[in-house]
Tab-separated table of N, CA, C and O in Angstrom:
chain	number	residue	atom	x	y	z
K	24	MET	N	52.131	-37.193	-0.193
K	24	MET	CA	50.933	-36.882	-1.036
K	24	MET	C	50.972	-36.104	-2.155
K	24	MET	O	51.092	-34.527	-1.867
K	25	ALA	N	50.177	-36.460	-3.251
K	25	ALA	CA	50.015	-35.331	-4.224
K	25	ALA	C	48.804	-33.897	-4.218
K	25	ALA	O	47.814	-34.777	-3.680
K	26	PRO	N	48.737	-33.176	-4.476
K	26	PRO	CA	47.715	-32.233	-4.346
K	26	PRO	C	46.766	-32.791	-5.876
K	26	PRO	O	46.630	-33.226	-6.320
K	27	GLN	N	45.511	-32.101	-4.847
K	27	GLN	CA	44.562	-32.987	-5.704
K	27	GLN	C	44.194	-31.757	-6.666
K	27	GLN	O	43.652	-32.544	-8.093
K	28	ASN	N	44.391	-31.070	-6.892
K	28	ASN	CA	44.484	-29.681	-8.125
K	28	ASN	C	45.868	-29.535	-8.573
K	28	ASN	O	46.374	-28.364	-7.893
K	29	PRO	N	46.558	-30.443	-9.194
K	29	PRO	CA	47.842	-29.985	-9.761
K	29	PRO	C	47.226	-28.742	-10.642
K	29	PRO	O	48.436	-28.556	-10.553
K	30	GLY	N	46.720	-28.489	-11.336
K	30	GLY	CA	46.731	-27.266	-12.343
K	30	GLY	C	46.801	-26.245	-11.375
K	30	GLY	O	46.585	-24.376	-11.417
K	31	LYS	N	45.846	-26.140	-10.035
K	31	LYS	CA	45.714	-24.575	-9.611
K	31	LYS	C	46.305	-25.019	-7.824
K	31	LYS	O	45.955	-25.728	-7.421
K	32	LYS	N	46.622	-23.750	-7.416
K	32	LYS	CA	47.289	-23.890	-5.766
K	32	LYS	C	46.490	-23.316	-5.375
K	32	LYS	O	45.487	-22.834	-5.490
K	33	GLY	N	46.174	-23.616	-3.898
K	33	GLY	CA	45.642	-23.850	-3.018
K	33	GLY	C	44.328	-24.362	-2.497
K	33	GLY	O	43.790	-25.297	-4.158
K	34	ILE	N	43.453	-23.837	-1.811
K	34	ILE	CA	41.655	-24.594	-1.851
K	34	ILE	C	40.910	-23.422	-2.251
K	34	ILE	O	41.146	-22.758	-2.588
K	35	LYS	N	40.091	-24.359	-3.021
K	35	LYS	CA	38.800	-23.826	-3.534
K	35	LYS	C	37.845	-23.496	-3.264
K	35	LYS	O	37.733	-23.794	-1.845
K	36	SER	N	37.572	-22.001	-3.237
K	36	SER	CA	36.340	-21.784	-2.585
K	36	SER	C	35.416	-22.102	-2.753
K	36	SER	O	35.080	-23.102	-4.212
K	37	ALA	N	34.241	-22.030	-1.907
K	37	ALA	CA	32.990	-22.757	-2.400
K	37	ALA	C	32.067	-22.190	-2.985
K	37	ALA	O	31.606	-22.989	-4.216
K	38	TYR	N	32.501	-20.849	-3.909
K	38	TYR	CA	32.279	-20.246	-5.179
K	38	TYR	C	32.257	-21.546	-6.200
K	38	TYR	O	31.699	-21.724	-6.754
K	39	GLU	N	33.898	-21.287	-5.792
K	39	GLU	CA	34.187	-22.179	-7.264
K	39	GLU	C	34.058	-23.543	-7.749
K	39	GLU	O	33.606	-24.171	-8.585
K	40	ARG	N	33.562	-24.142	-6.566
K	40	ARG	CA	33.258	-25.561	-6.237
K	40	ARG	C	31.628	-26.064	-6.475
K	40	ARG	O	31.291	-26.290	-7.029
K	41	ALA	N	30.560	-24.368	-6.444
K	41	ALA	CA	29.219	-24.513	-6.513
K	41	ALA	C	29.268	-24.527	-8.285
K	41	ALA	O	28.806	-25.400	-8.814
K	42	LEU	N	30.149	-23.496	-8.827
K	42	LEU	CA	30.396	-23.735	-10.517
K	42	LEU	C	30.879	-24.645	-11.008
K	42	LEU	O	30.064	-25.398	-11.949
K	43	GLU	N	31.655	-25.332	-10.625
K	43	GLU	CA	31.960	-26.733	-11.257
K	43	GLU	C	30.842	-27.816	-10.861
K	43	GLU	O	30.480	-28.517	-11.790
K	44	ARG	N	30.131	-27.578	-9.463
K	44	ARG	CA	29.038	-28.924	-9.751
K	44	ARG	C	27.745	-28.302	-10.450
K	44	ARG	O	27.388	-29.108	-11.115
K	45	MET	N	27.488	-26.952	-10.444
K	45	MET	CA	26.608	-26.701	-11.811
K	45	MET	C	27.224	-27.173	-13.697
K	45	MET	O	26.147	-27.339	-14.099
K	46	GLU	N	28.010	-26.801	-13.554
K	46	GLU	CA	28.768	-27.278	-15.085
K	46	GLU	C	28.892	-28.979	-15.164
K	46	GLU	O	28.180	-28.796	-16.011
K	47	SER	N	28.785	-29.602	-13.701
K	47	SER	CA	28.667	-31.140	-13.951
K	47	SER	C	26.700	-31.091	-14.455
K	47	SER	O	26.816	-32.427	-14.835
K	48	GLU	N	26.612	-30.273	-13.617
K	48	GLU	CA	25.063	-30.678	-14.206
K	48	GLU	C	24.186	-29.901	-15.239
K	48	GLU	O	23.117	-29.914	-15.858
K	49	GLY	N	25.212	-29.471	-16.342
K	49	GLY	CA	24.663	-28.699	-17.282
K	49	GLY	C	24.254	-27.838	-16.797
K	49	GLY	O	23.523	-27.093	-17.885
K	50	ILE	N	24.498	-27.221	-15.943
K	50	ILE	CA	23.869	-25.502	-15.572
K	50	ILE	C	24.742	-24.766	-16.097
K	50	ILE	O	25.652	-24.472	-15.859
K	51	GLU	N	24.403	-23.896	-17.205
K	51	GLU	CA	25.492	-22.785	-17.615
K	51	GLU	C	25.840	-21.849	-16.368
K	51	GLU	O	25.515	-21.358	-15.943
K	52	ARG	N	27.328	-21.513	-16.521
K	52	ARG	CA	27.754	-20.713	-15.713
K	52	ARG	C	27.026	-19.097	-15.789
K	52	ARG	O	26.937	-19.095	-16.471
K	53	PRO	N	27.283	-18.748	-14.423
K	53	PRO	CA	26.317	-17.020	-14.694
K	53	PRO	C	27.827	-16.645	-15.632
K	53	PRO	O	28.807	-16.643	-15.797
K	54	ARG	N	26.903	-15.099	-16.052
K	54	ARG	CA	27.685	-14.274	-16.789
K	54	ARG	C	28.540	-13.524	-15.897
K	54	ARG	O	28.291	-13.189	-14.966
K	55	GLU	N	29.809	-13.458	-16.658
K	55	GLU	CA	30.938	-12.807	-16.172
K	55	GLU	C	30.874	-11.106	-15.947
K	55	GLU	O	31.097	-10.529	-14.886
K	56	GLU	N	30.272	-10.582	-17.353
K	56	GLU	CA	29.807	-9.355	-16.988
K	56	GLU	C	29.201	-8.531	-16.539
K	56	GLU	O	28.396	-8.885	-15.909
K	57	ALA	N	29.475	-7.198	-15.391
K	57	ALA	CA	28.688	-6.933	-14.855
K	57	ALA	C	27.647	-6.043	-15.139
K	57	ALA	O	27.788	-5.216	-16.436
K	58	PHE	N	26.471	-5.823	-14.771
K	58	PHE	CA	25.496	-4.807	-15.324
K	58	PHE	C	26.231	-2.923	-15.143
K	58	PHE	O	27.232	-2.632	-13.959
K	59	SER	N	26.197	-2.118	-15.517
K	59	SER	CA	26.221	-0.957	-15.726
K	59	SER	C	25.625	-0.528	-14.216
K	59	SER	O	24.577	-0.832	-14.024
K	60	PRO	N	26.244	0.925	-13.711
K	60	PRO	CA	25.603	1.865	-12.908
K	60	PRO	C	24.425	2.245	-13.111
K	60	PRO	O	23.440	2.021	-12.007
K	61	GLU	N	24.272	2.382	-14.069
K	61	GLU	CA	22.834	2.980	-14.831
K	61	GLU	C	22.025	1.370	-14.371
K	61	GLU	O	20.770	1.919	-13.985
K	62	VAL	N	21.992	0.459	-14.801
K	62	VAL	CA	21.114	-0.469	-15.181
K	62	VAL	C	21.311	-0.802	-13.608
K	62	VAL	O	19.775	-1.247	-13.149
K	63	LEU	N	22.032	-0.754	-12.560
K	63	LEU	CA	22.284	-1.574	-11.463
K	63	LEU	C	21.128	0.033	-10.615
K	63	LEU	O	20.098	-0.746	-9.855
K	64	ALA	N	21.288	1.109	-10.951
K	64	ALA	CA	20.561	2.185	-10.191
K	64	ALA	C	19.309	1.687	-10.135
K	64	ALA	O	18.201	2.347	-10.098
K	65	GLY	N	18.710	1.369	-11.863
K	65	GLY	CA	17.335	1.090	-12.519
K	65	GLY	C	17.036	0.024	-11.919
K	65	GLY	O	15.513	0.545	-11.060
K	66	MET	N	17.389	-0.829	-11.615
K	66	MET	CA	16.747	-2.247	-10.431
K	66	MET	C	16.834	-2.275	-9.565
K	66	MET	O	15.600	-2.072	-8.604
K	67	ASP	N	17.643	-0.674	-8.562
K	67	ASP	CA	17.259	-0.627	-7.204
K	67	ASP	C	16.204	-0.098	-7.204
K	67	ASP	O	15.198	-0.008	-6.532
K	68	GLU	N	15.799	1.194	-8.117
K	68	GLU	CA	14.779	1.869	-8.464
K	68	GLU	C	13.478	1.174	-8.550
K	68	GLU	O	12.320	1.246	-7.575
K	69	ALA	N	13.589	0.335	-9.481
K	69	ALA	CA	12.327	-0.547	-9.457
K	69	ALA	C	12.181	-1.808	-8.026
K	69	ALA	O	10.966	-1.891	-7.765
K	70	ARG	N	13.035	-1.691	-7.418
K	70	ARG	CA	12.850	-2.861	-6.386
K	70	ARG	C	12.109	-1.351	-5.192
K	70	ARG	O	11.271	-2.133	-4.645
K	71	LYS	N	12.466	-0.762	-5.082
K	71	LYS	CA	12.006	0.577	-4.412
K	71	LYS	C	10.185	0.889	-4.532
K	71	LYS	O	9.766	0.870	-3.501
K	72	ARG	N	10.637	1.155	-5.950
K	72	ARG	CA	8.985	1.730	-6.224
K	72	ARG	C	7.882	0.493	-5.698
K	72	ARG	O	7.115	0.872	-5.033
K	73	ALA	N	8.562	-0.872	-5.924
K	73	ALA	CA	7.594	-1.927	-5.731
K	73	ALA	C	7.407	-2.006	-4.133
K	73	ALA	O	6.499	-2.008	-3.789
K	74	GLU	N	8.802	-1.938	-3.145
K	74	GLU	CA	8.345	-2.278	-2.147
K	74	GLU	C	7.312	-0.917	-1.476
K	74	GLU	O	6.698	-1.343	-0.716
K	75	ALA	N	7.912	0.353	-1.726
K	75	ALA	CA	7.100	1.293	-1.167
K	75	ALA	C	5.346	0.971	-1.684
K	75	ALA	O	4.509	1.101	-0.889
K	76	LYS	N	5.159	0.668	-3.024
K	76	LYS	CA	3.767	0.154	-2.988
K	76	LYS	C	3.040	-0.834	-2.335
K	76	LYS	O	1.620	-1.259	-1.743
K	77	LEU	N	4.408	-1.682	-2.457
K	77	LEU	CA	3.595	-3.028	-1.746
K	77	LEU	C	3.494	-2.879	0.146
K	77	LEU	O	2.310	-3.172	0.438
K	78	ALA	N	4.038	-1.807	0.484
K	78	ALA	CA	3.988	-1.490	1.948
K	78	ALA	C	2.767	-0.576	2.205
K	78	ALA	O	1.827	-0.637	3.245
K	79	GLU	N	2.356	0.313	1.450
K	79	GLU	CA	1.214	1.329	1.026
K	79	GLU	C	-0.144	0.439	0.876
K	79	GLU	O	-0.966	0.636	1.584
K	80	LEU	N	-0.120	-0.671	-0.136
K	80	LEU	CA	-1.061	-1.457	-0.018
K	80	LEU	C	-1.099	-2.391	1.336
K	80	LEU	O	-2.659	-2.805	1.592
K	81	GLU	N	0.018	-2.691	1.839
K	81	GLU	CA	-0.549	-3.528	3.097
K	81	GLU	C	-1.359	-2.667	4.205
K	81	GLU	O	-1.904	-3.259	4.794
K	82	ILE	N	-0.913	-1.583	4.173
K	82	ILE	CA	-1.191	-0.513	5.342
K	82	ILE	C	-2.777	-0.440	4.858
K	82	ILE	O	-3.341	-0.274	5.811
K	83	LEU	N	-3.274	0.069	3.626
K	83	LEU	CA	-4.266	0.243	3.272
K	83	LEU	C	-5.070	-1.188	3.479
K	83	LEU	O	-6.426	-1.188	4.062
K	84	HIS	N	-4.281	-2.158	2.996
K	84	HIS	CA	-5.601	-3.838	3.386
K	84	HIS	C	-5.828	-3.859	4.796
K	84	HIS	O	-6.999	-4.379	5.454
K	85	LYS	N	-5.007	-4.014	5.884
K	85	LYS	CA	-5.020	-3.622	7.087
K	85	LYS	C	-6.317	-2.812	7.792
K	85	LYS	O	-6.578	-3.285	8.353
K	86	GLY	N	-6.083	-1.565	7.360
K	86	GLY	CA	-7.272	-0.640	7.577
K	86	GLY	C	-8.441	-0.984	7.687
K	86	GLY	O	-9.655	-0.947	8.191
K	87	ARG	N	-8.693	-1.852	5.881
K	87	ARG	CA	-9.846	-2.234	5.552
K	87	ARG	C	-10.583	-3.524	6.320
K	87	ARG	O	-11.534	-3.541	6.642
K	88	LEU	N	-9.729	-3.713	6.626
K	88	LEU	CA	-10.081	-5.162	7.304
K	88	LEU	C	-10.475	-4.838	8.698
K	88	LEU	O	-11.515	-5.668	9.141
K	89	ARG	N	-9.567	-3.944	9.355
K	89	ARG	CA	-10.148	-3.612	10.662
K	89	ARG	C	-11.597	-2.878	10.894
K	89	ARG	O	-12.733	-3.323	11.636
K	90	THR	N	-12.003	-3.099	9.588
K	90	THR	CA	-13.332	-2.085	9.532
K	90	THR	C	-14.613	-3.291	9.293
K	90	THR	O	-15.799	-2.985	9.617
K	91	LEU	N	-14.345	-4.624	8.609
K	91	LEU	CA	-15.105	-5.432	7.761
K	91	LEU	C	-15.282	-6.381	8.986
K	91	LEU	O	-14.756	-6.999	9.857
K	92	ARG	N	-16.893	-6.570	8.826
K	92	ARG	CA	-17.109	-7.977	9.897
K	92	ARG	C	-17.696	-8.881	8.928
K	92	ARG	O	-17.941	-10.149	9.540
K	93	ASP	N	-18.260	-8.471	8.079
K	93	ASP	CA	-18.912	-9.662	7.463
K	93	ASP	C	-17.771	-10.518	6.487
K	93	ASP	O	-17.129	-10.000	6.325
K	94	PRO	N	-17.847	-12.382	7.203
K	94	PRO	CA	-16.839	-13.065	6.390
K	94	PRO	C	-16.827	-12.886	4.644
K	94	PRO	O	-15.608	-12.990	4.089
K	95	VAL	N	-17.541	-12.889	4.278
K	95	VAL	CA	-17.520	-12.910	2.658
K	95	VAL	C	-16.979	-11.670	2.054
K	95	VAL	O	-15.952	-11.759	1.244
K	96	ALA	N	-17.306	-10.429	2.984
K	96	ALA	CA	-16.412	-9.020	2.366
K	96	ALA	C	-15.115	-9.081	3.035
K	96	ALA	O	-14.029	-8.767	2.040
K	97	PHE	N	-14.514	-9.985	4.287
K	97	PHE	CA	-13.246	-10.059	4.154
K	97	PHE	C	-12.819	-10.883	3.384
K	97	PHE	O	-11.381	-10.797	2.996
K	98	ALA	N	-12.949	-12.142	2.963
K	98	ALA	CA	-12.529	-12.880	2.234
K	98	ALA	C	-12.226	-12.180	0.583
K	98	ALA	O	-11.398	-12.377	-0.141
K	99	ASN	N	-13.160	-11.329	0.486
K	99	ASN	CA	-13.086	-10.640	-0.949
K	99	ASN	C	-12.088	-9.933	-0.797
K	99	ASN	O	-11.406	-9.497	-1.634
K	100	GLU	N	-11.910	-9.107	0.189
K	100	GLU	CA	-10.958	-7.964	0.366
K	100	GLU	C	-9.027	-9.052	0.284
K	100	GLU	O	-8.500	-8.211	-0.030
K	101	GLU	N	-9.238	-9.580	1.301
K	101	GLU	CA	-8.278	-10.715	0.979
K	101	GLU	C	-7.523	-11.252	-0.190
K	101	GLU	O	-6.790	-11.473	-0.691
K	102	LYS	N	-8.662	-11.077	-0.733
K	102	LYS	CA	-8.231	-12.080	-2.208
K	102	LYS	C	-8.100	-10.860	-3.357
K	102	LYS	O	-7.425	-10.826	-3.801
K	103	GLU	N	-8.419	-9.492	-3.019
K	103	GLU	CA	-7.957	-8.248	-4.252
K	103	GLU	C	-6.733	-8.158	-3.667
K	103	GLU	O	-5.698	-7.735	-4.507
K	104	TYR	N	-6.741	-8.539	-2.100
K	104	TYR	CA	-5.180	-7.790	-1.977
K	104	TYR	C	-4.000	-8.457	-2.217
K	104	TYR	O	-3.066	-8.423	-3.158
K	105	GLN	N	-4.287	-10.256	-2.566
K	105	GLN	CA	-3.104	-10.908	-2.769
K	105	GLN	C	-3.332	-10.705	-4.315
K	105	GLN	O	-1.964	-10.771	-4.812
K	106	ALA	N	-4.041	-10.554	-5.249
K	106	ALA	CA	-4.450	-10.166	-6.031
K	106	ALA	C	-3.324	-9.192	-6.659
K	106	ALA	O	-2.424	-9.023	-7.504
K	107	GLU	N	-3.666	-8.299	-5.965
K	107	GLU	CA	-2.707	-6.828	-6.354
K	107	GLU	C	-1.600	-6.955	-5.836
K	107	GLU	O	-0.473	-6.662	-6.315
K	108	ARG	N	-1.243	-7.503	-4.851
K	108	ARG	CA	0.184	-8.155	-4.342
K	108	ARG	C	1.001	-8.724	-5.349
K	108	ARG	O	1.814	-8.128	-5.852
K	109	LYS	N	0.330	-9.511	-6.184
K	109	LYS	CA	0.910	-10.632	-7.109
K	109	LYS	C	1.063	-9.326	-8.588
K	109	LYS	O	1.912	-9.499	-9.297
K	110	ARG	N	0.213	-8.565	-8.703
K	110	ARG	CA	0.361	-7.664	-9.933
K	110	ARG	C	2.030	-6.775	-9.548
K	110	ARG	O	2.361	-6.468	-10.733
K	111	ILE	N	2.021	-6.163	-8.160
K	111	ILE	CA	2.538	-5.512	-8.169
K	111	ILE	C	4.319	-6.211	-8.652
K	111	ILE	O	5.079	-5.028	-8.936
K	112	GLU	N	4.118	-7.314	-7.861
K	112	GLU	CA	5.486	-8.119	-8.238
K	112	GLU	C	6.045	-8.523	-9.089
K	112	GLU	O	7.000	-8.280	-9.409
K	113	GLU	N	4.989	-8.635	-10.286
K	113	GLU	CA	5.423	-9.279	-11.489
K	113	GLU	C	5.494	-8.404	-12.077
K	113	GLU	O	6.301	-7.993	-12.860
K	114	ARG	N	4.795	-6.974	-11.522
K	114	ARG	CA	5.705	-5.406	-12.745
K	114	ARG	C	6.674	-5.371	-12.421
K	114	ARG	O	7.580	-4.896	-12.908
K	115	ARG	N	7.680	-5.403	-11.041
K	115	ARG	CA	8.548	-5.234	-10.381
K	115	ARG	C	9.912	-6.093	-11.459
K	115	ARG	O	10.795	-5.880	-11.786
K	116	GLU	N	9.450	-7.632	-11.308
K	116	GLU	CA	9.958	-8.284	-11.879
K	116	GLU	C	10.261	-8.083	-13.414
K	116	GLU	O	11.389	-8.562	-14.179
K	117	ARG	N	9.056	-7.891	-14.029
K	117	ARG	CA	9.215	-7.762	-16.087
K	117	ARG	C	10.223	-6.187	-15.914
K	117	ARG	O	11.058	-6.149	-16.685
K	118	ASP	N	10.033	-5.155	-14.933
K	118	ASP	CA	11.215	-3.816	-15.041
K	118	ASP	C	12.505	-4.593	-14.960
K	118	ASP	O	13.270	-3.991	-15.911
K	119	ILE	N	12.853	-5.593	-13.882
K	119	ILE	CA	13.881	-5.651	-13.747
K	119	ILE	C	14.185	-6.770	-14.899
K	119	ILE	O	15.680	-6.426	-15.368
K	120	ALA	N	13.781	-7.441	-14.976
K	120	ALA	CA	14.275	-8.445	-16.618
K	120	ALA	C	14.593	-7.795	-17.793
K	120	ALA	O	15.196	-8.073	-19.051
K	121	ALA	N	13.353	-6.259	-17.862
K	121	ALA	CA	14.011	-5.490	-18.974
K	121	ALA	C	14.758	-4.641	-18.655
K	121	ALA	O	15.761	-4.619	-19.599
K	122	LEU	N	15.601	-4.242	-17.600
K	122	LEU	CA	16.579	-3.844	-17.279
K	122	LEU	C	17.978	-4.686	-17.797
K	122	LEU	O	18.920	-4.468	-18.098
K	123	ARG	N	17.577	-5.966	-17.648
K	123	ARG	CA	18.671	-7.361	-17.371
K	123	ARG	C	18.769	-7.367	-19.279
K	123	ARG	O	20.188	-7.684	-19.461
K	124	ASP	N	18.269	-7.504	-19.743
K	124	ASP	CA	18.182	-7.796	-20.926
K	124	ASP	C	16.719	-7.178	-21.677
K	124	ASP	O	16.115	-6.750	-22.177
K	125	PRO	N	17.628	-5.526	-22.377
K	125	PRO	CA	17.134	-4.737	-23.127
K	125	PRO	C	16.294	-4.992	-24.326
K	125	PRO	O	15.067	-4.726	-24.636
K	126	SER	N	16.657	-6.537	-25.307
K	126	SER	CA	16.143	-6.966	-26.098
K	126	SER	C	14.501	-7.546	-25.588
K	126	SER	O	14.014	-7.693	-26.995
K	127	ARG	N	14.582	-7.582	-24.054
K	127	ARG	CA	13.215	-8.460	-23.997
K	127	ARG	C	11.625	-7.469	-23.635
K	127	ARG	O	10.842	-7.843	-22.889
K	128	ALA	N	12.408	-5.868	-23.432
K	128	ALA	CA	11.662	-4.946	-23.235
K	128	ALA	C	10.140	-5.160	-24.129
K	128	ALA	O	10.061	-5.620	-24.955
K	129	GLY	N	9.021	-5.163	-22.985
K	129	GLY	CA	7.618	-4.593	-23.435
K	129	GLY	C	6.682	-6.139	-23.446
K	129	GLY	O	6.150	-6.026	-24.089
K	130	ARG	N	7.816	-6.953	-23.349
K	130	ARG	CA	7.407	-8.707	-23.679
K	130	ARG	C	6.327	-9.332	-21.912
K	130	ARG	O	6.608	-8.624	-21.380
């Protein structure tokens, strides 16, 4: 029985098979170059900063909900919480995108 991959010895990894599947679907391969340690540290810091803000926001939100009895005020608080949460998450994604591609900073 002839090997399925004459140009390559052994079995393909799941990663190699996934890359081939991506290419067959016309999806560009991921970049091979790695981010510098400074960029990785910046991304990690952006994630940690957002995580801390989200945790603080959630604690304050739950505290305010415990004091509310009016359904309209409760709904308004929930709406404000969701909007602030989205704002923090979007800021995190913008910060990380700027670190990944400095030419996009400020967009």
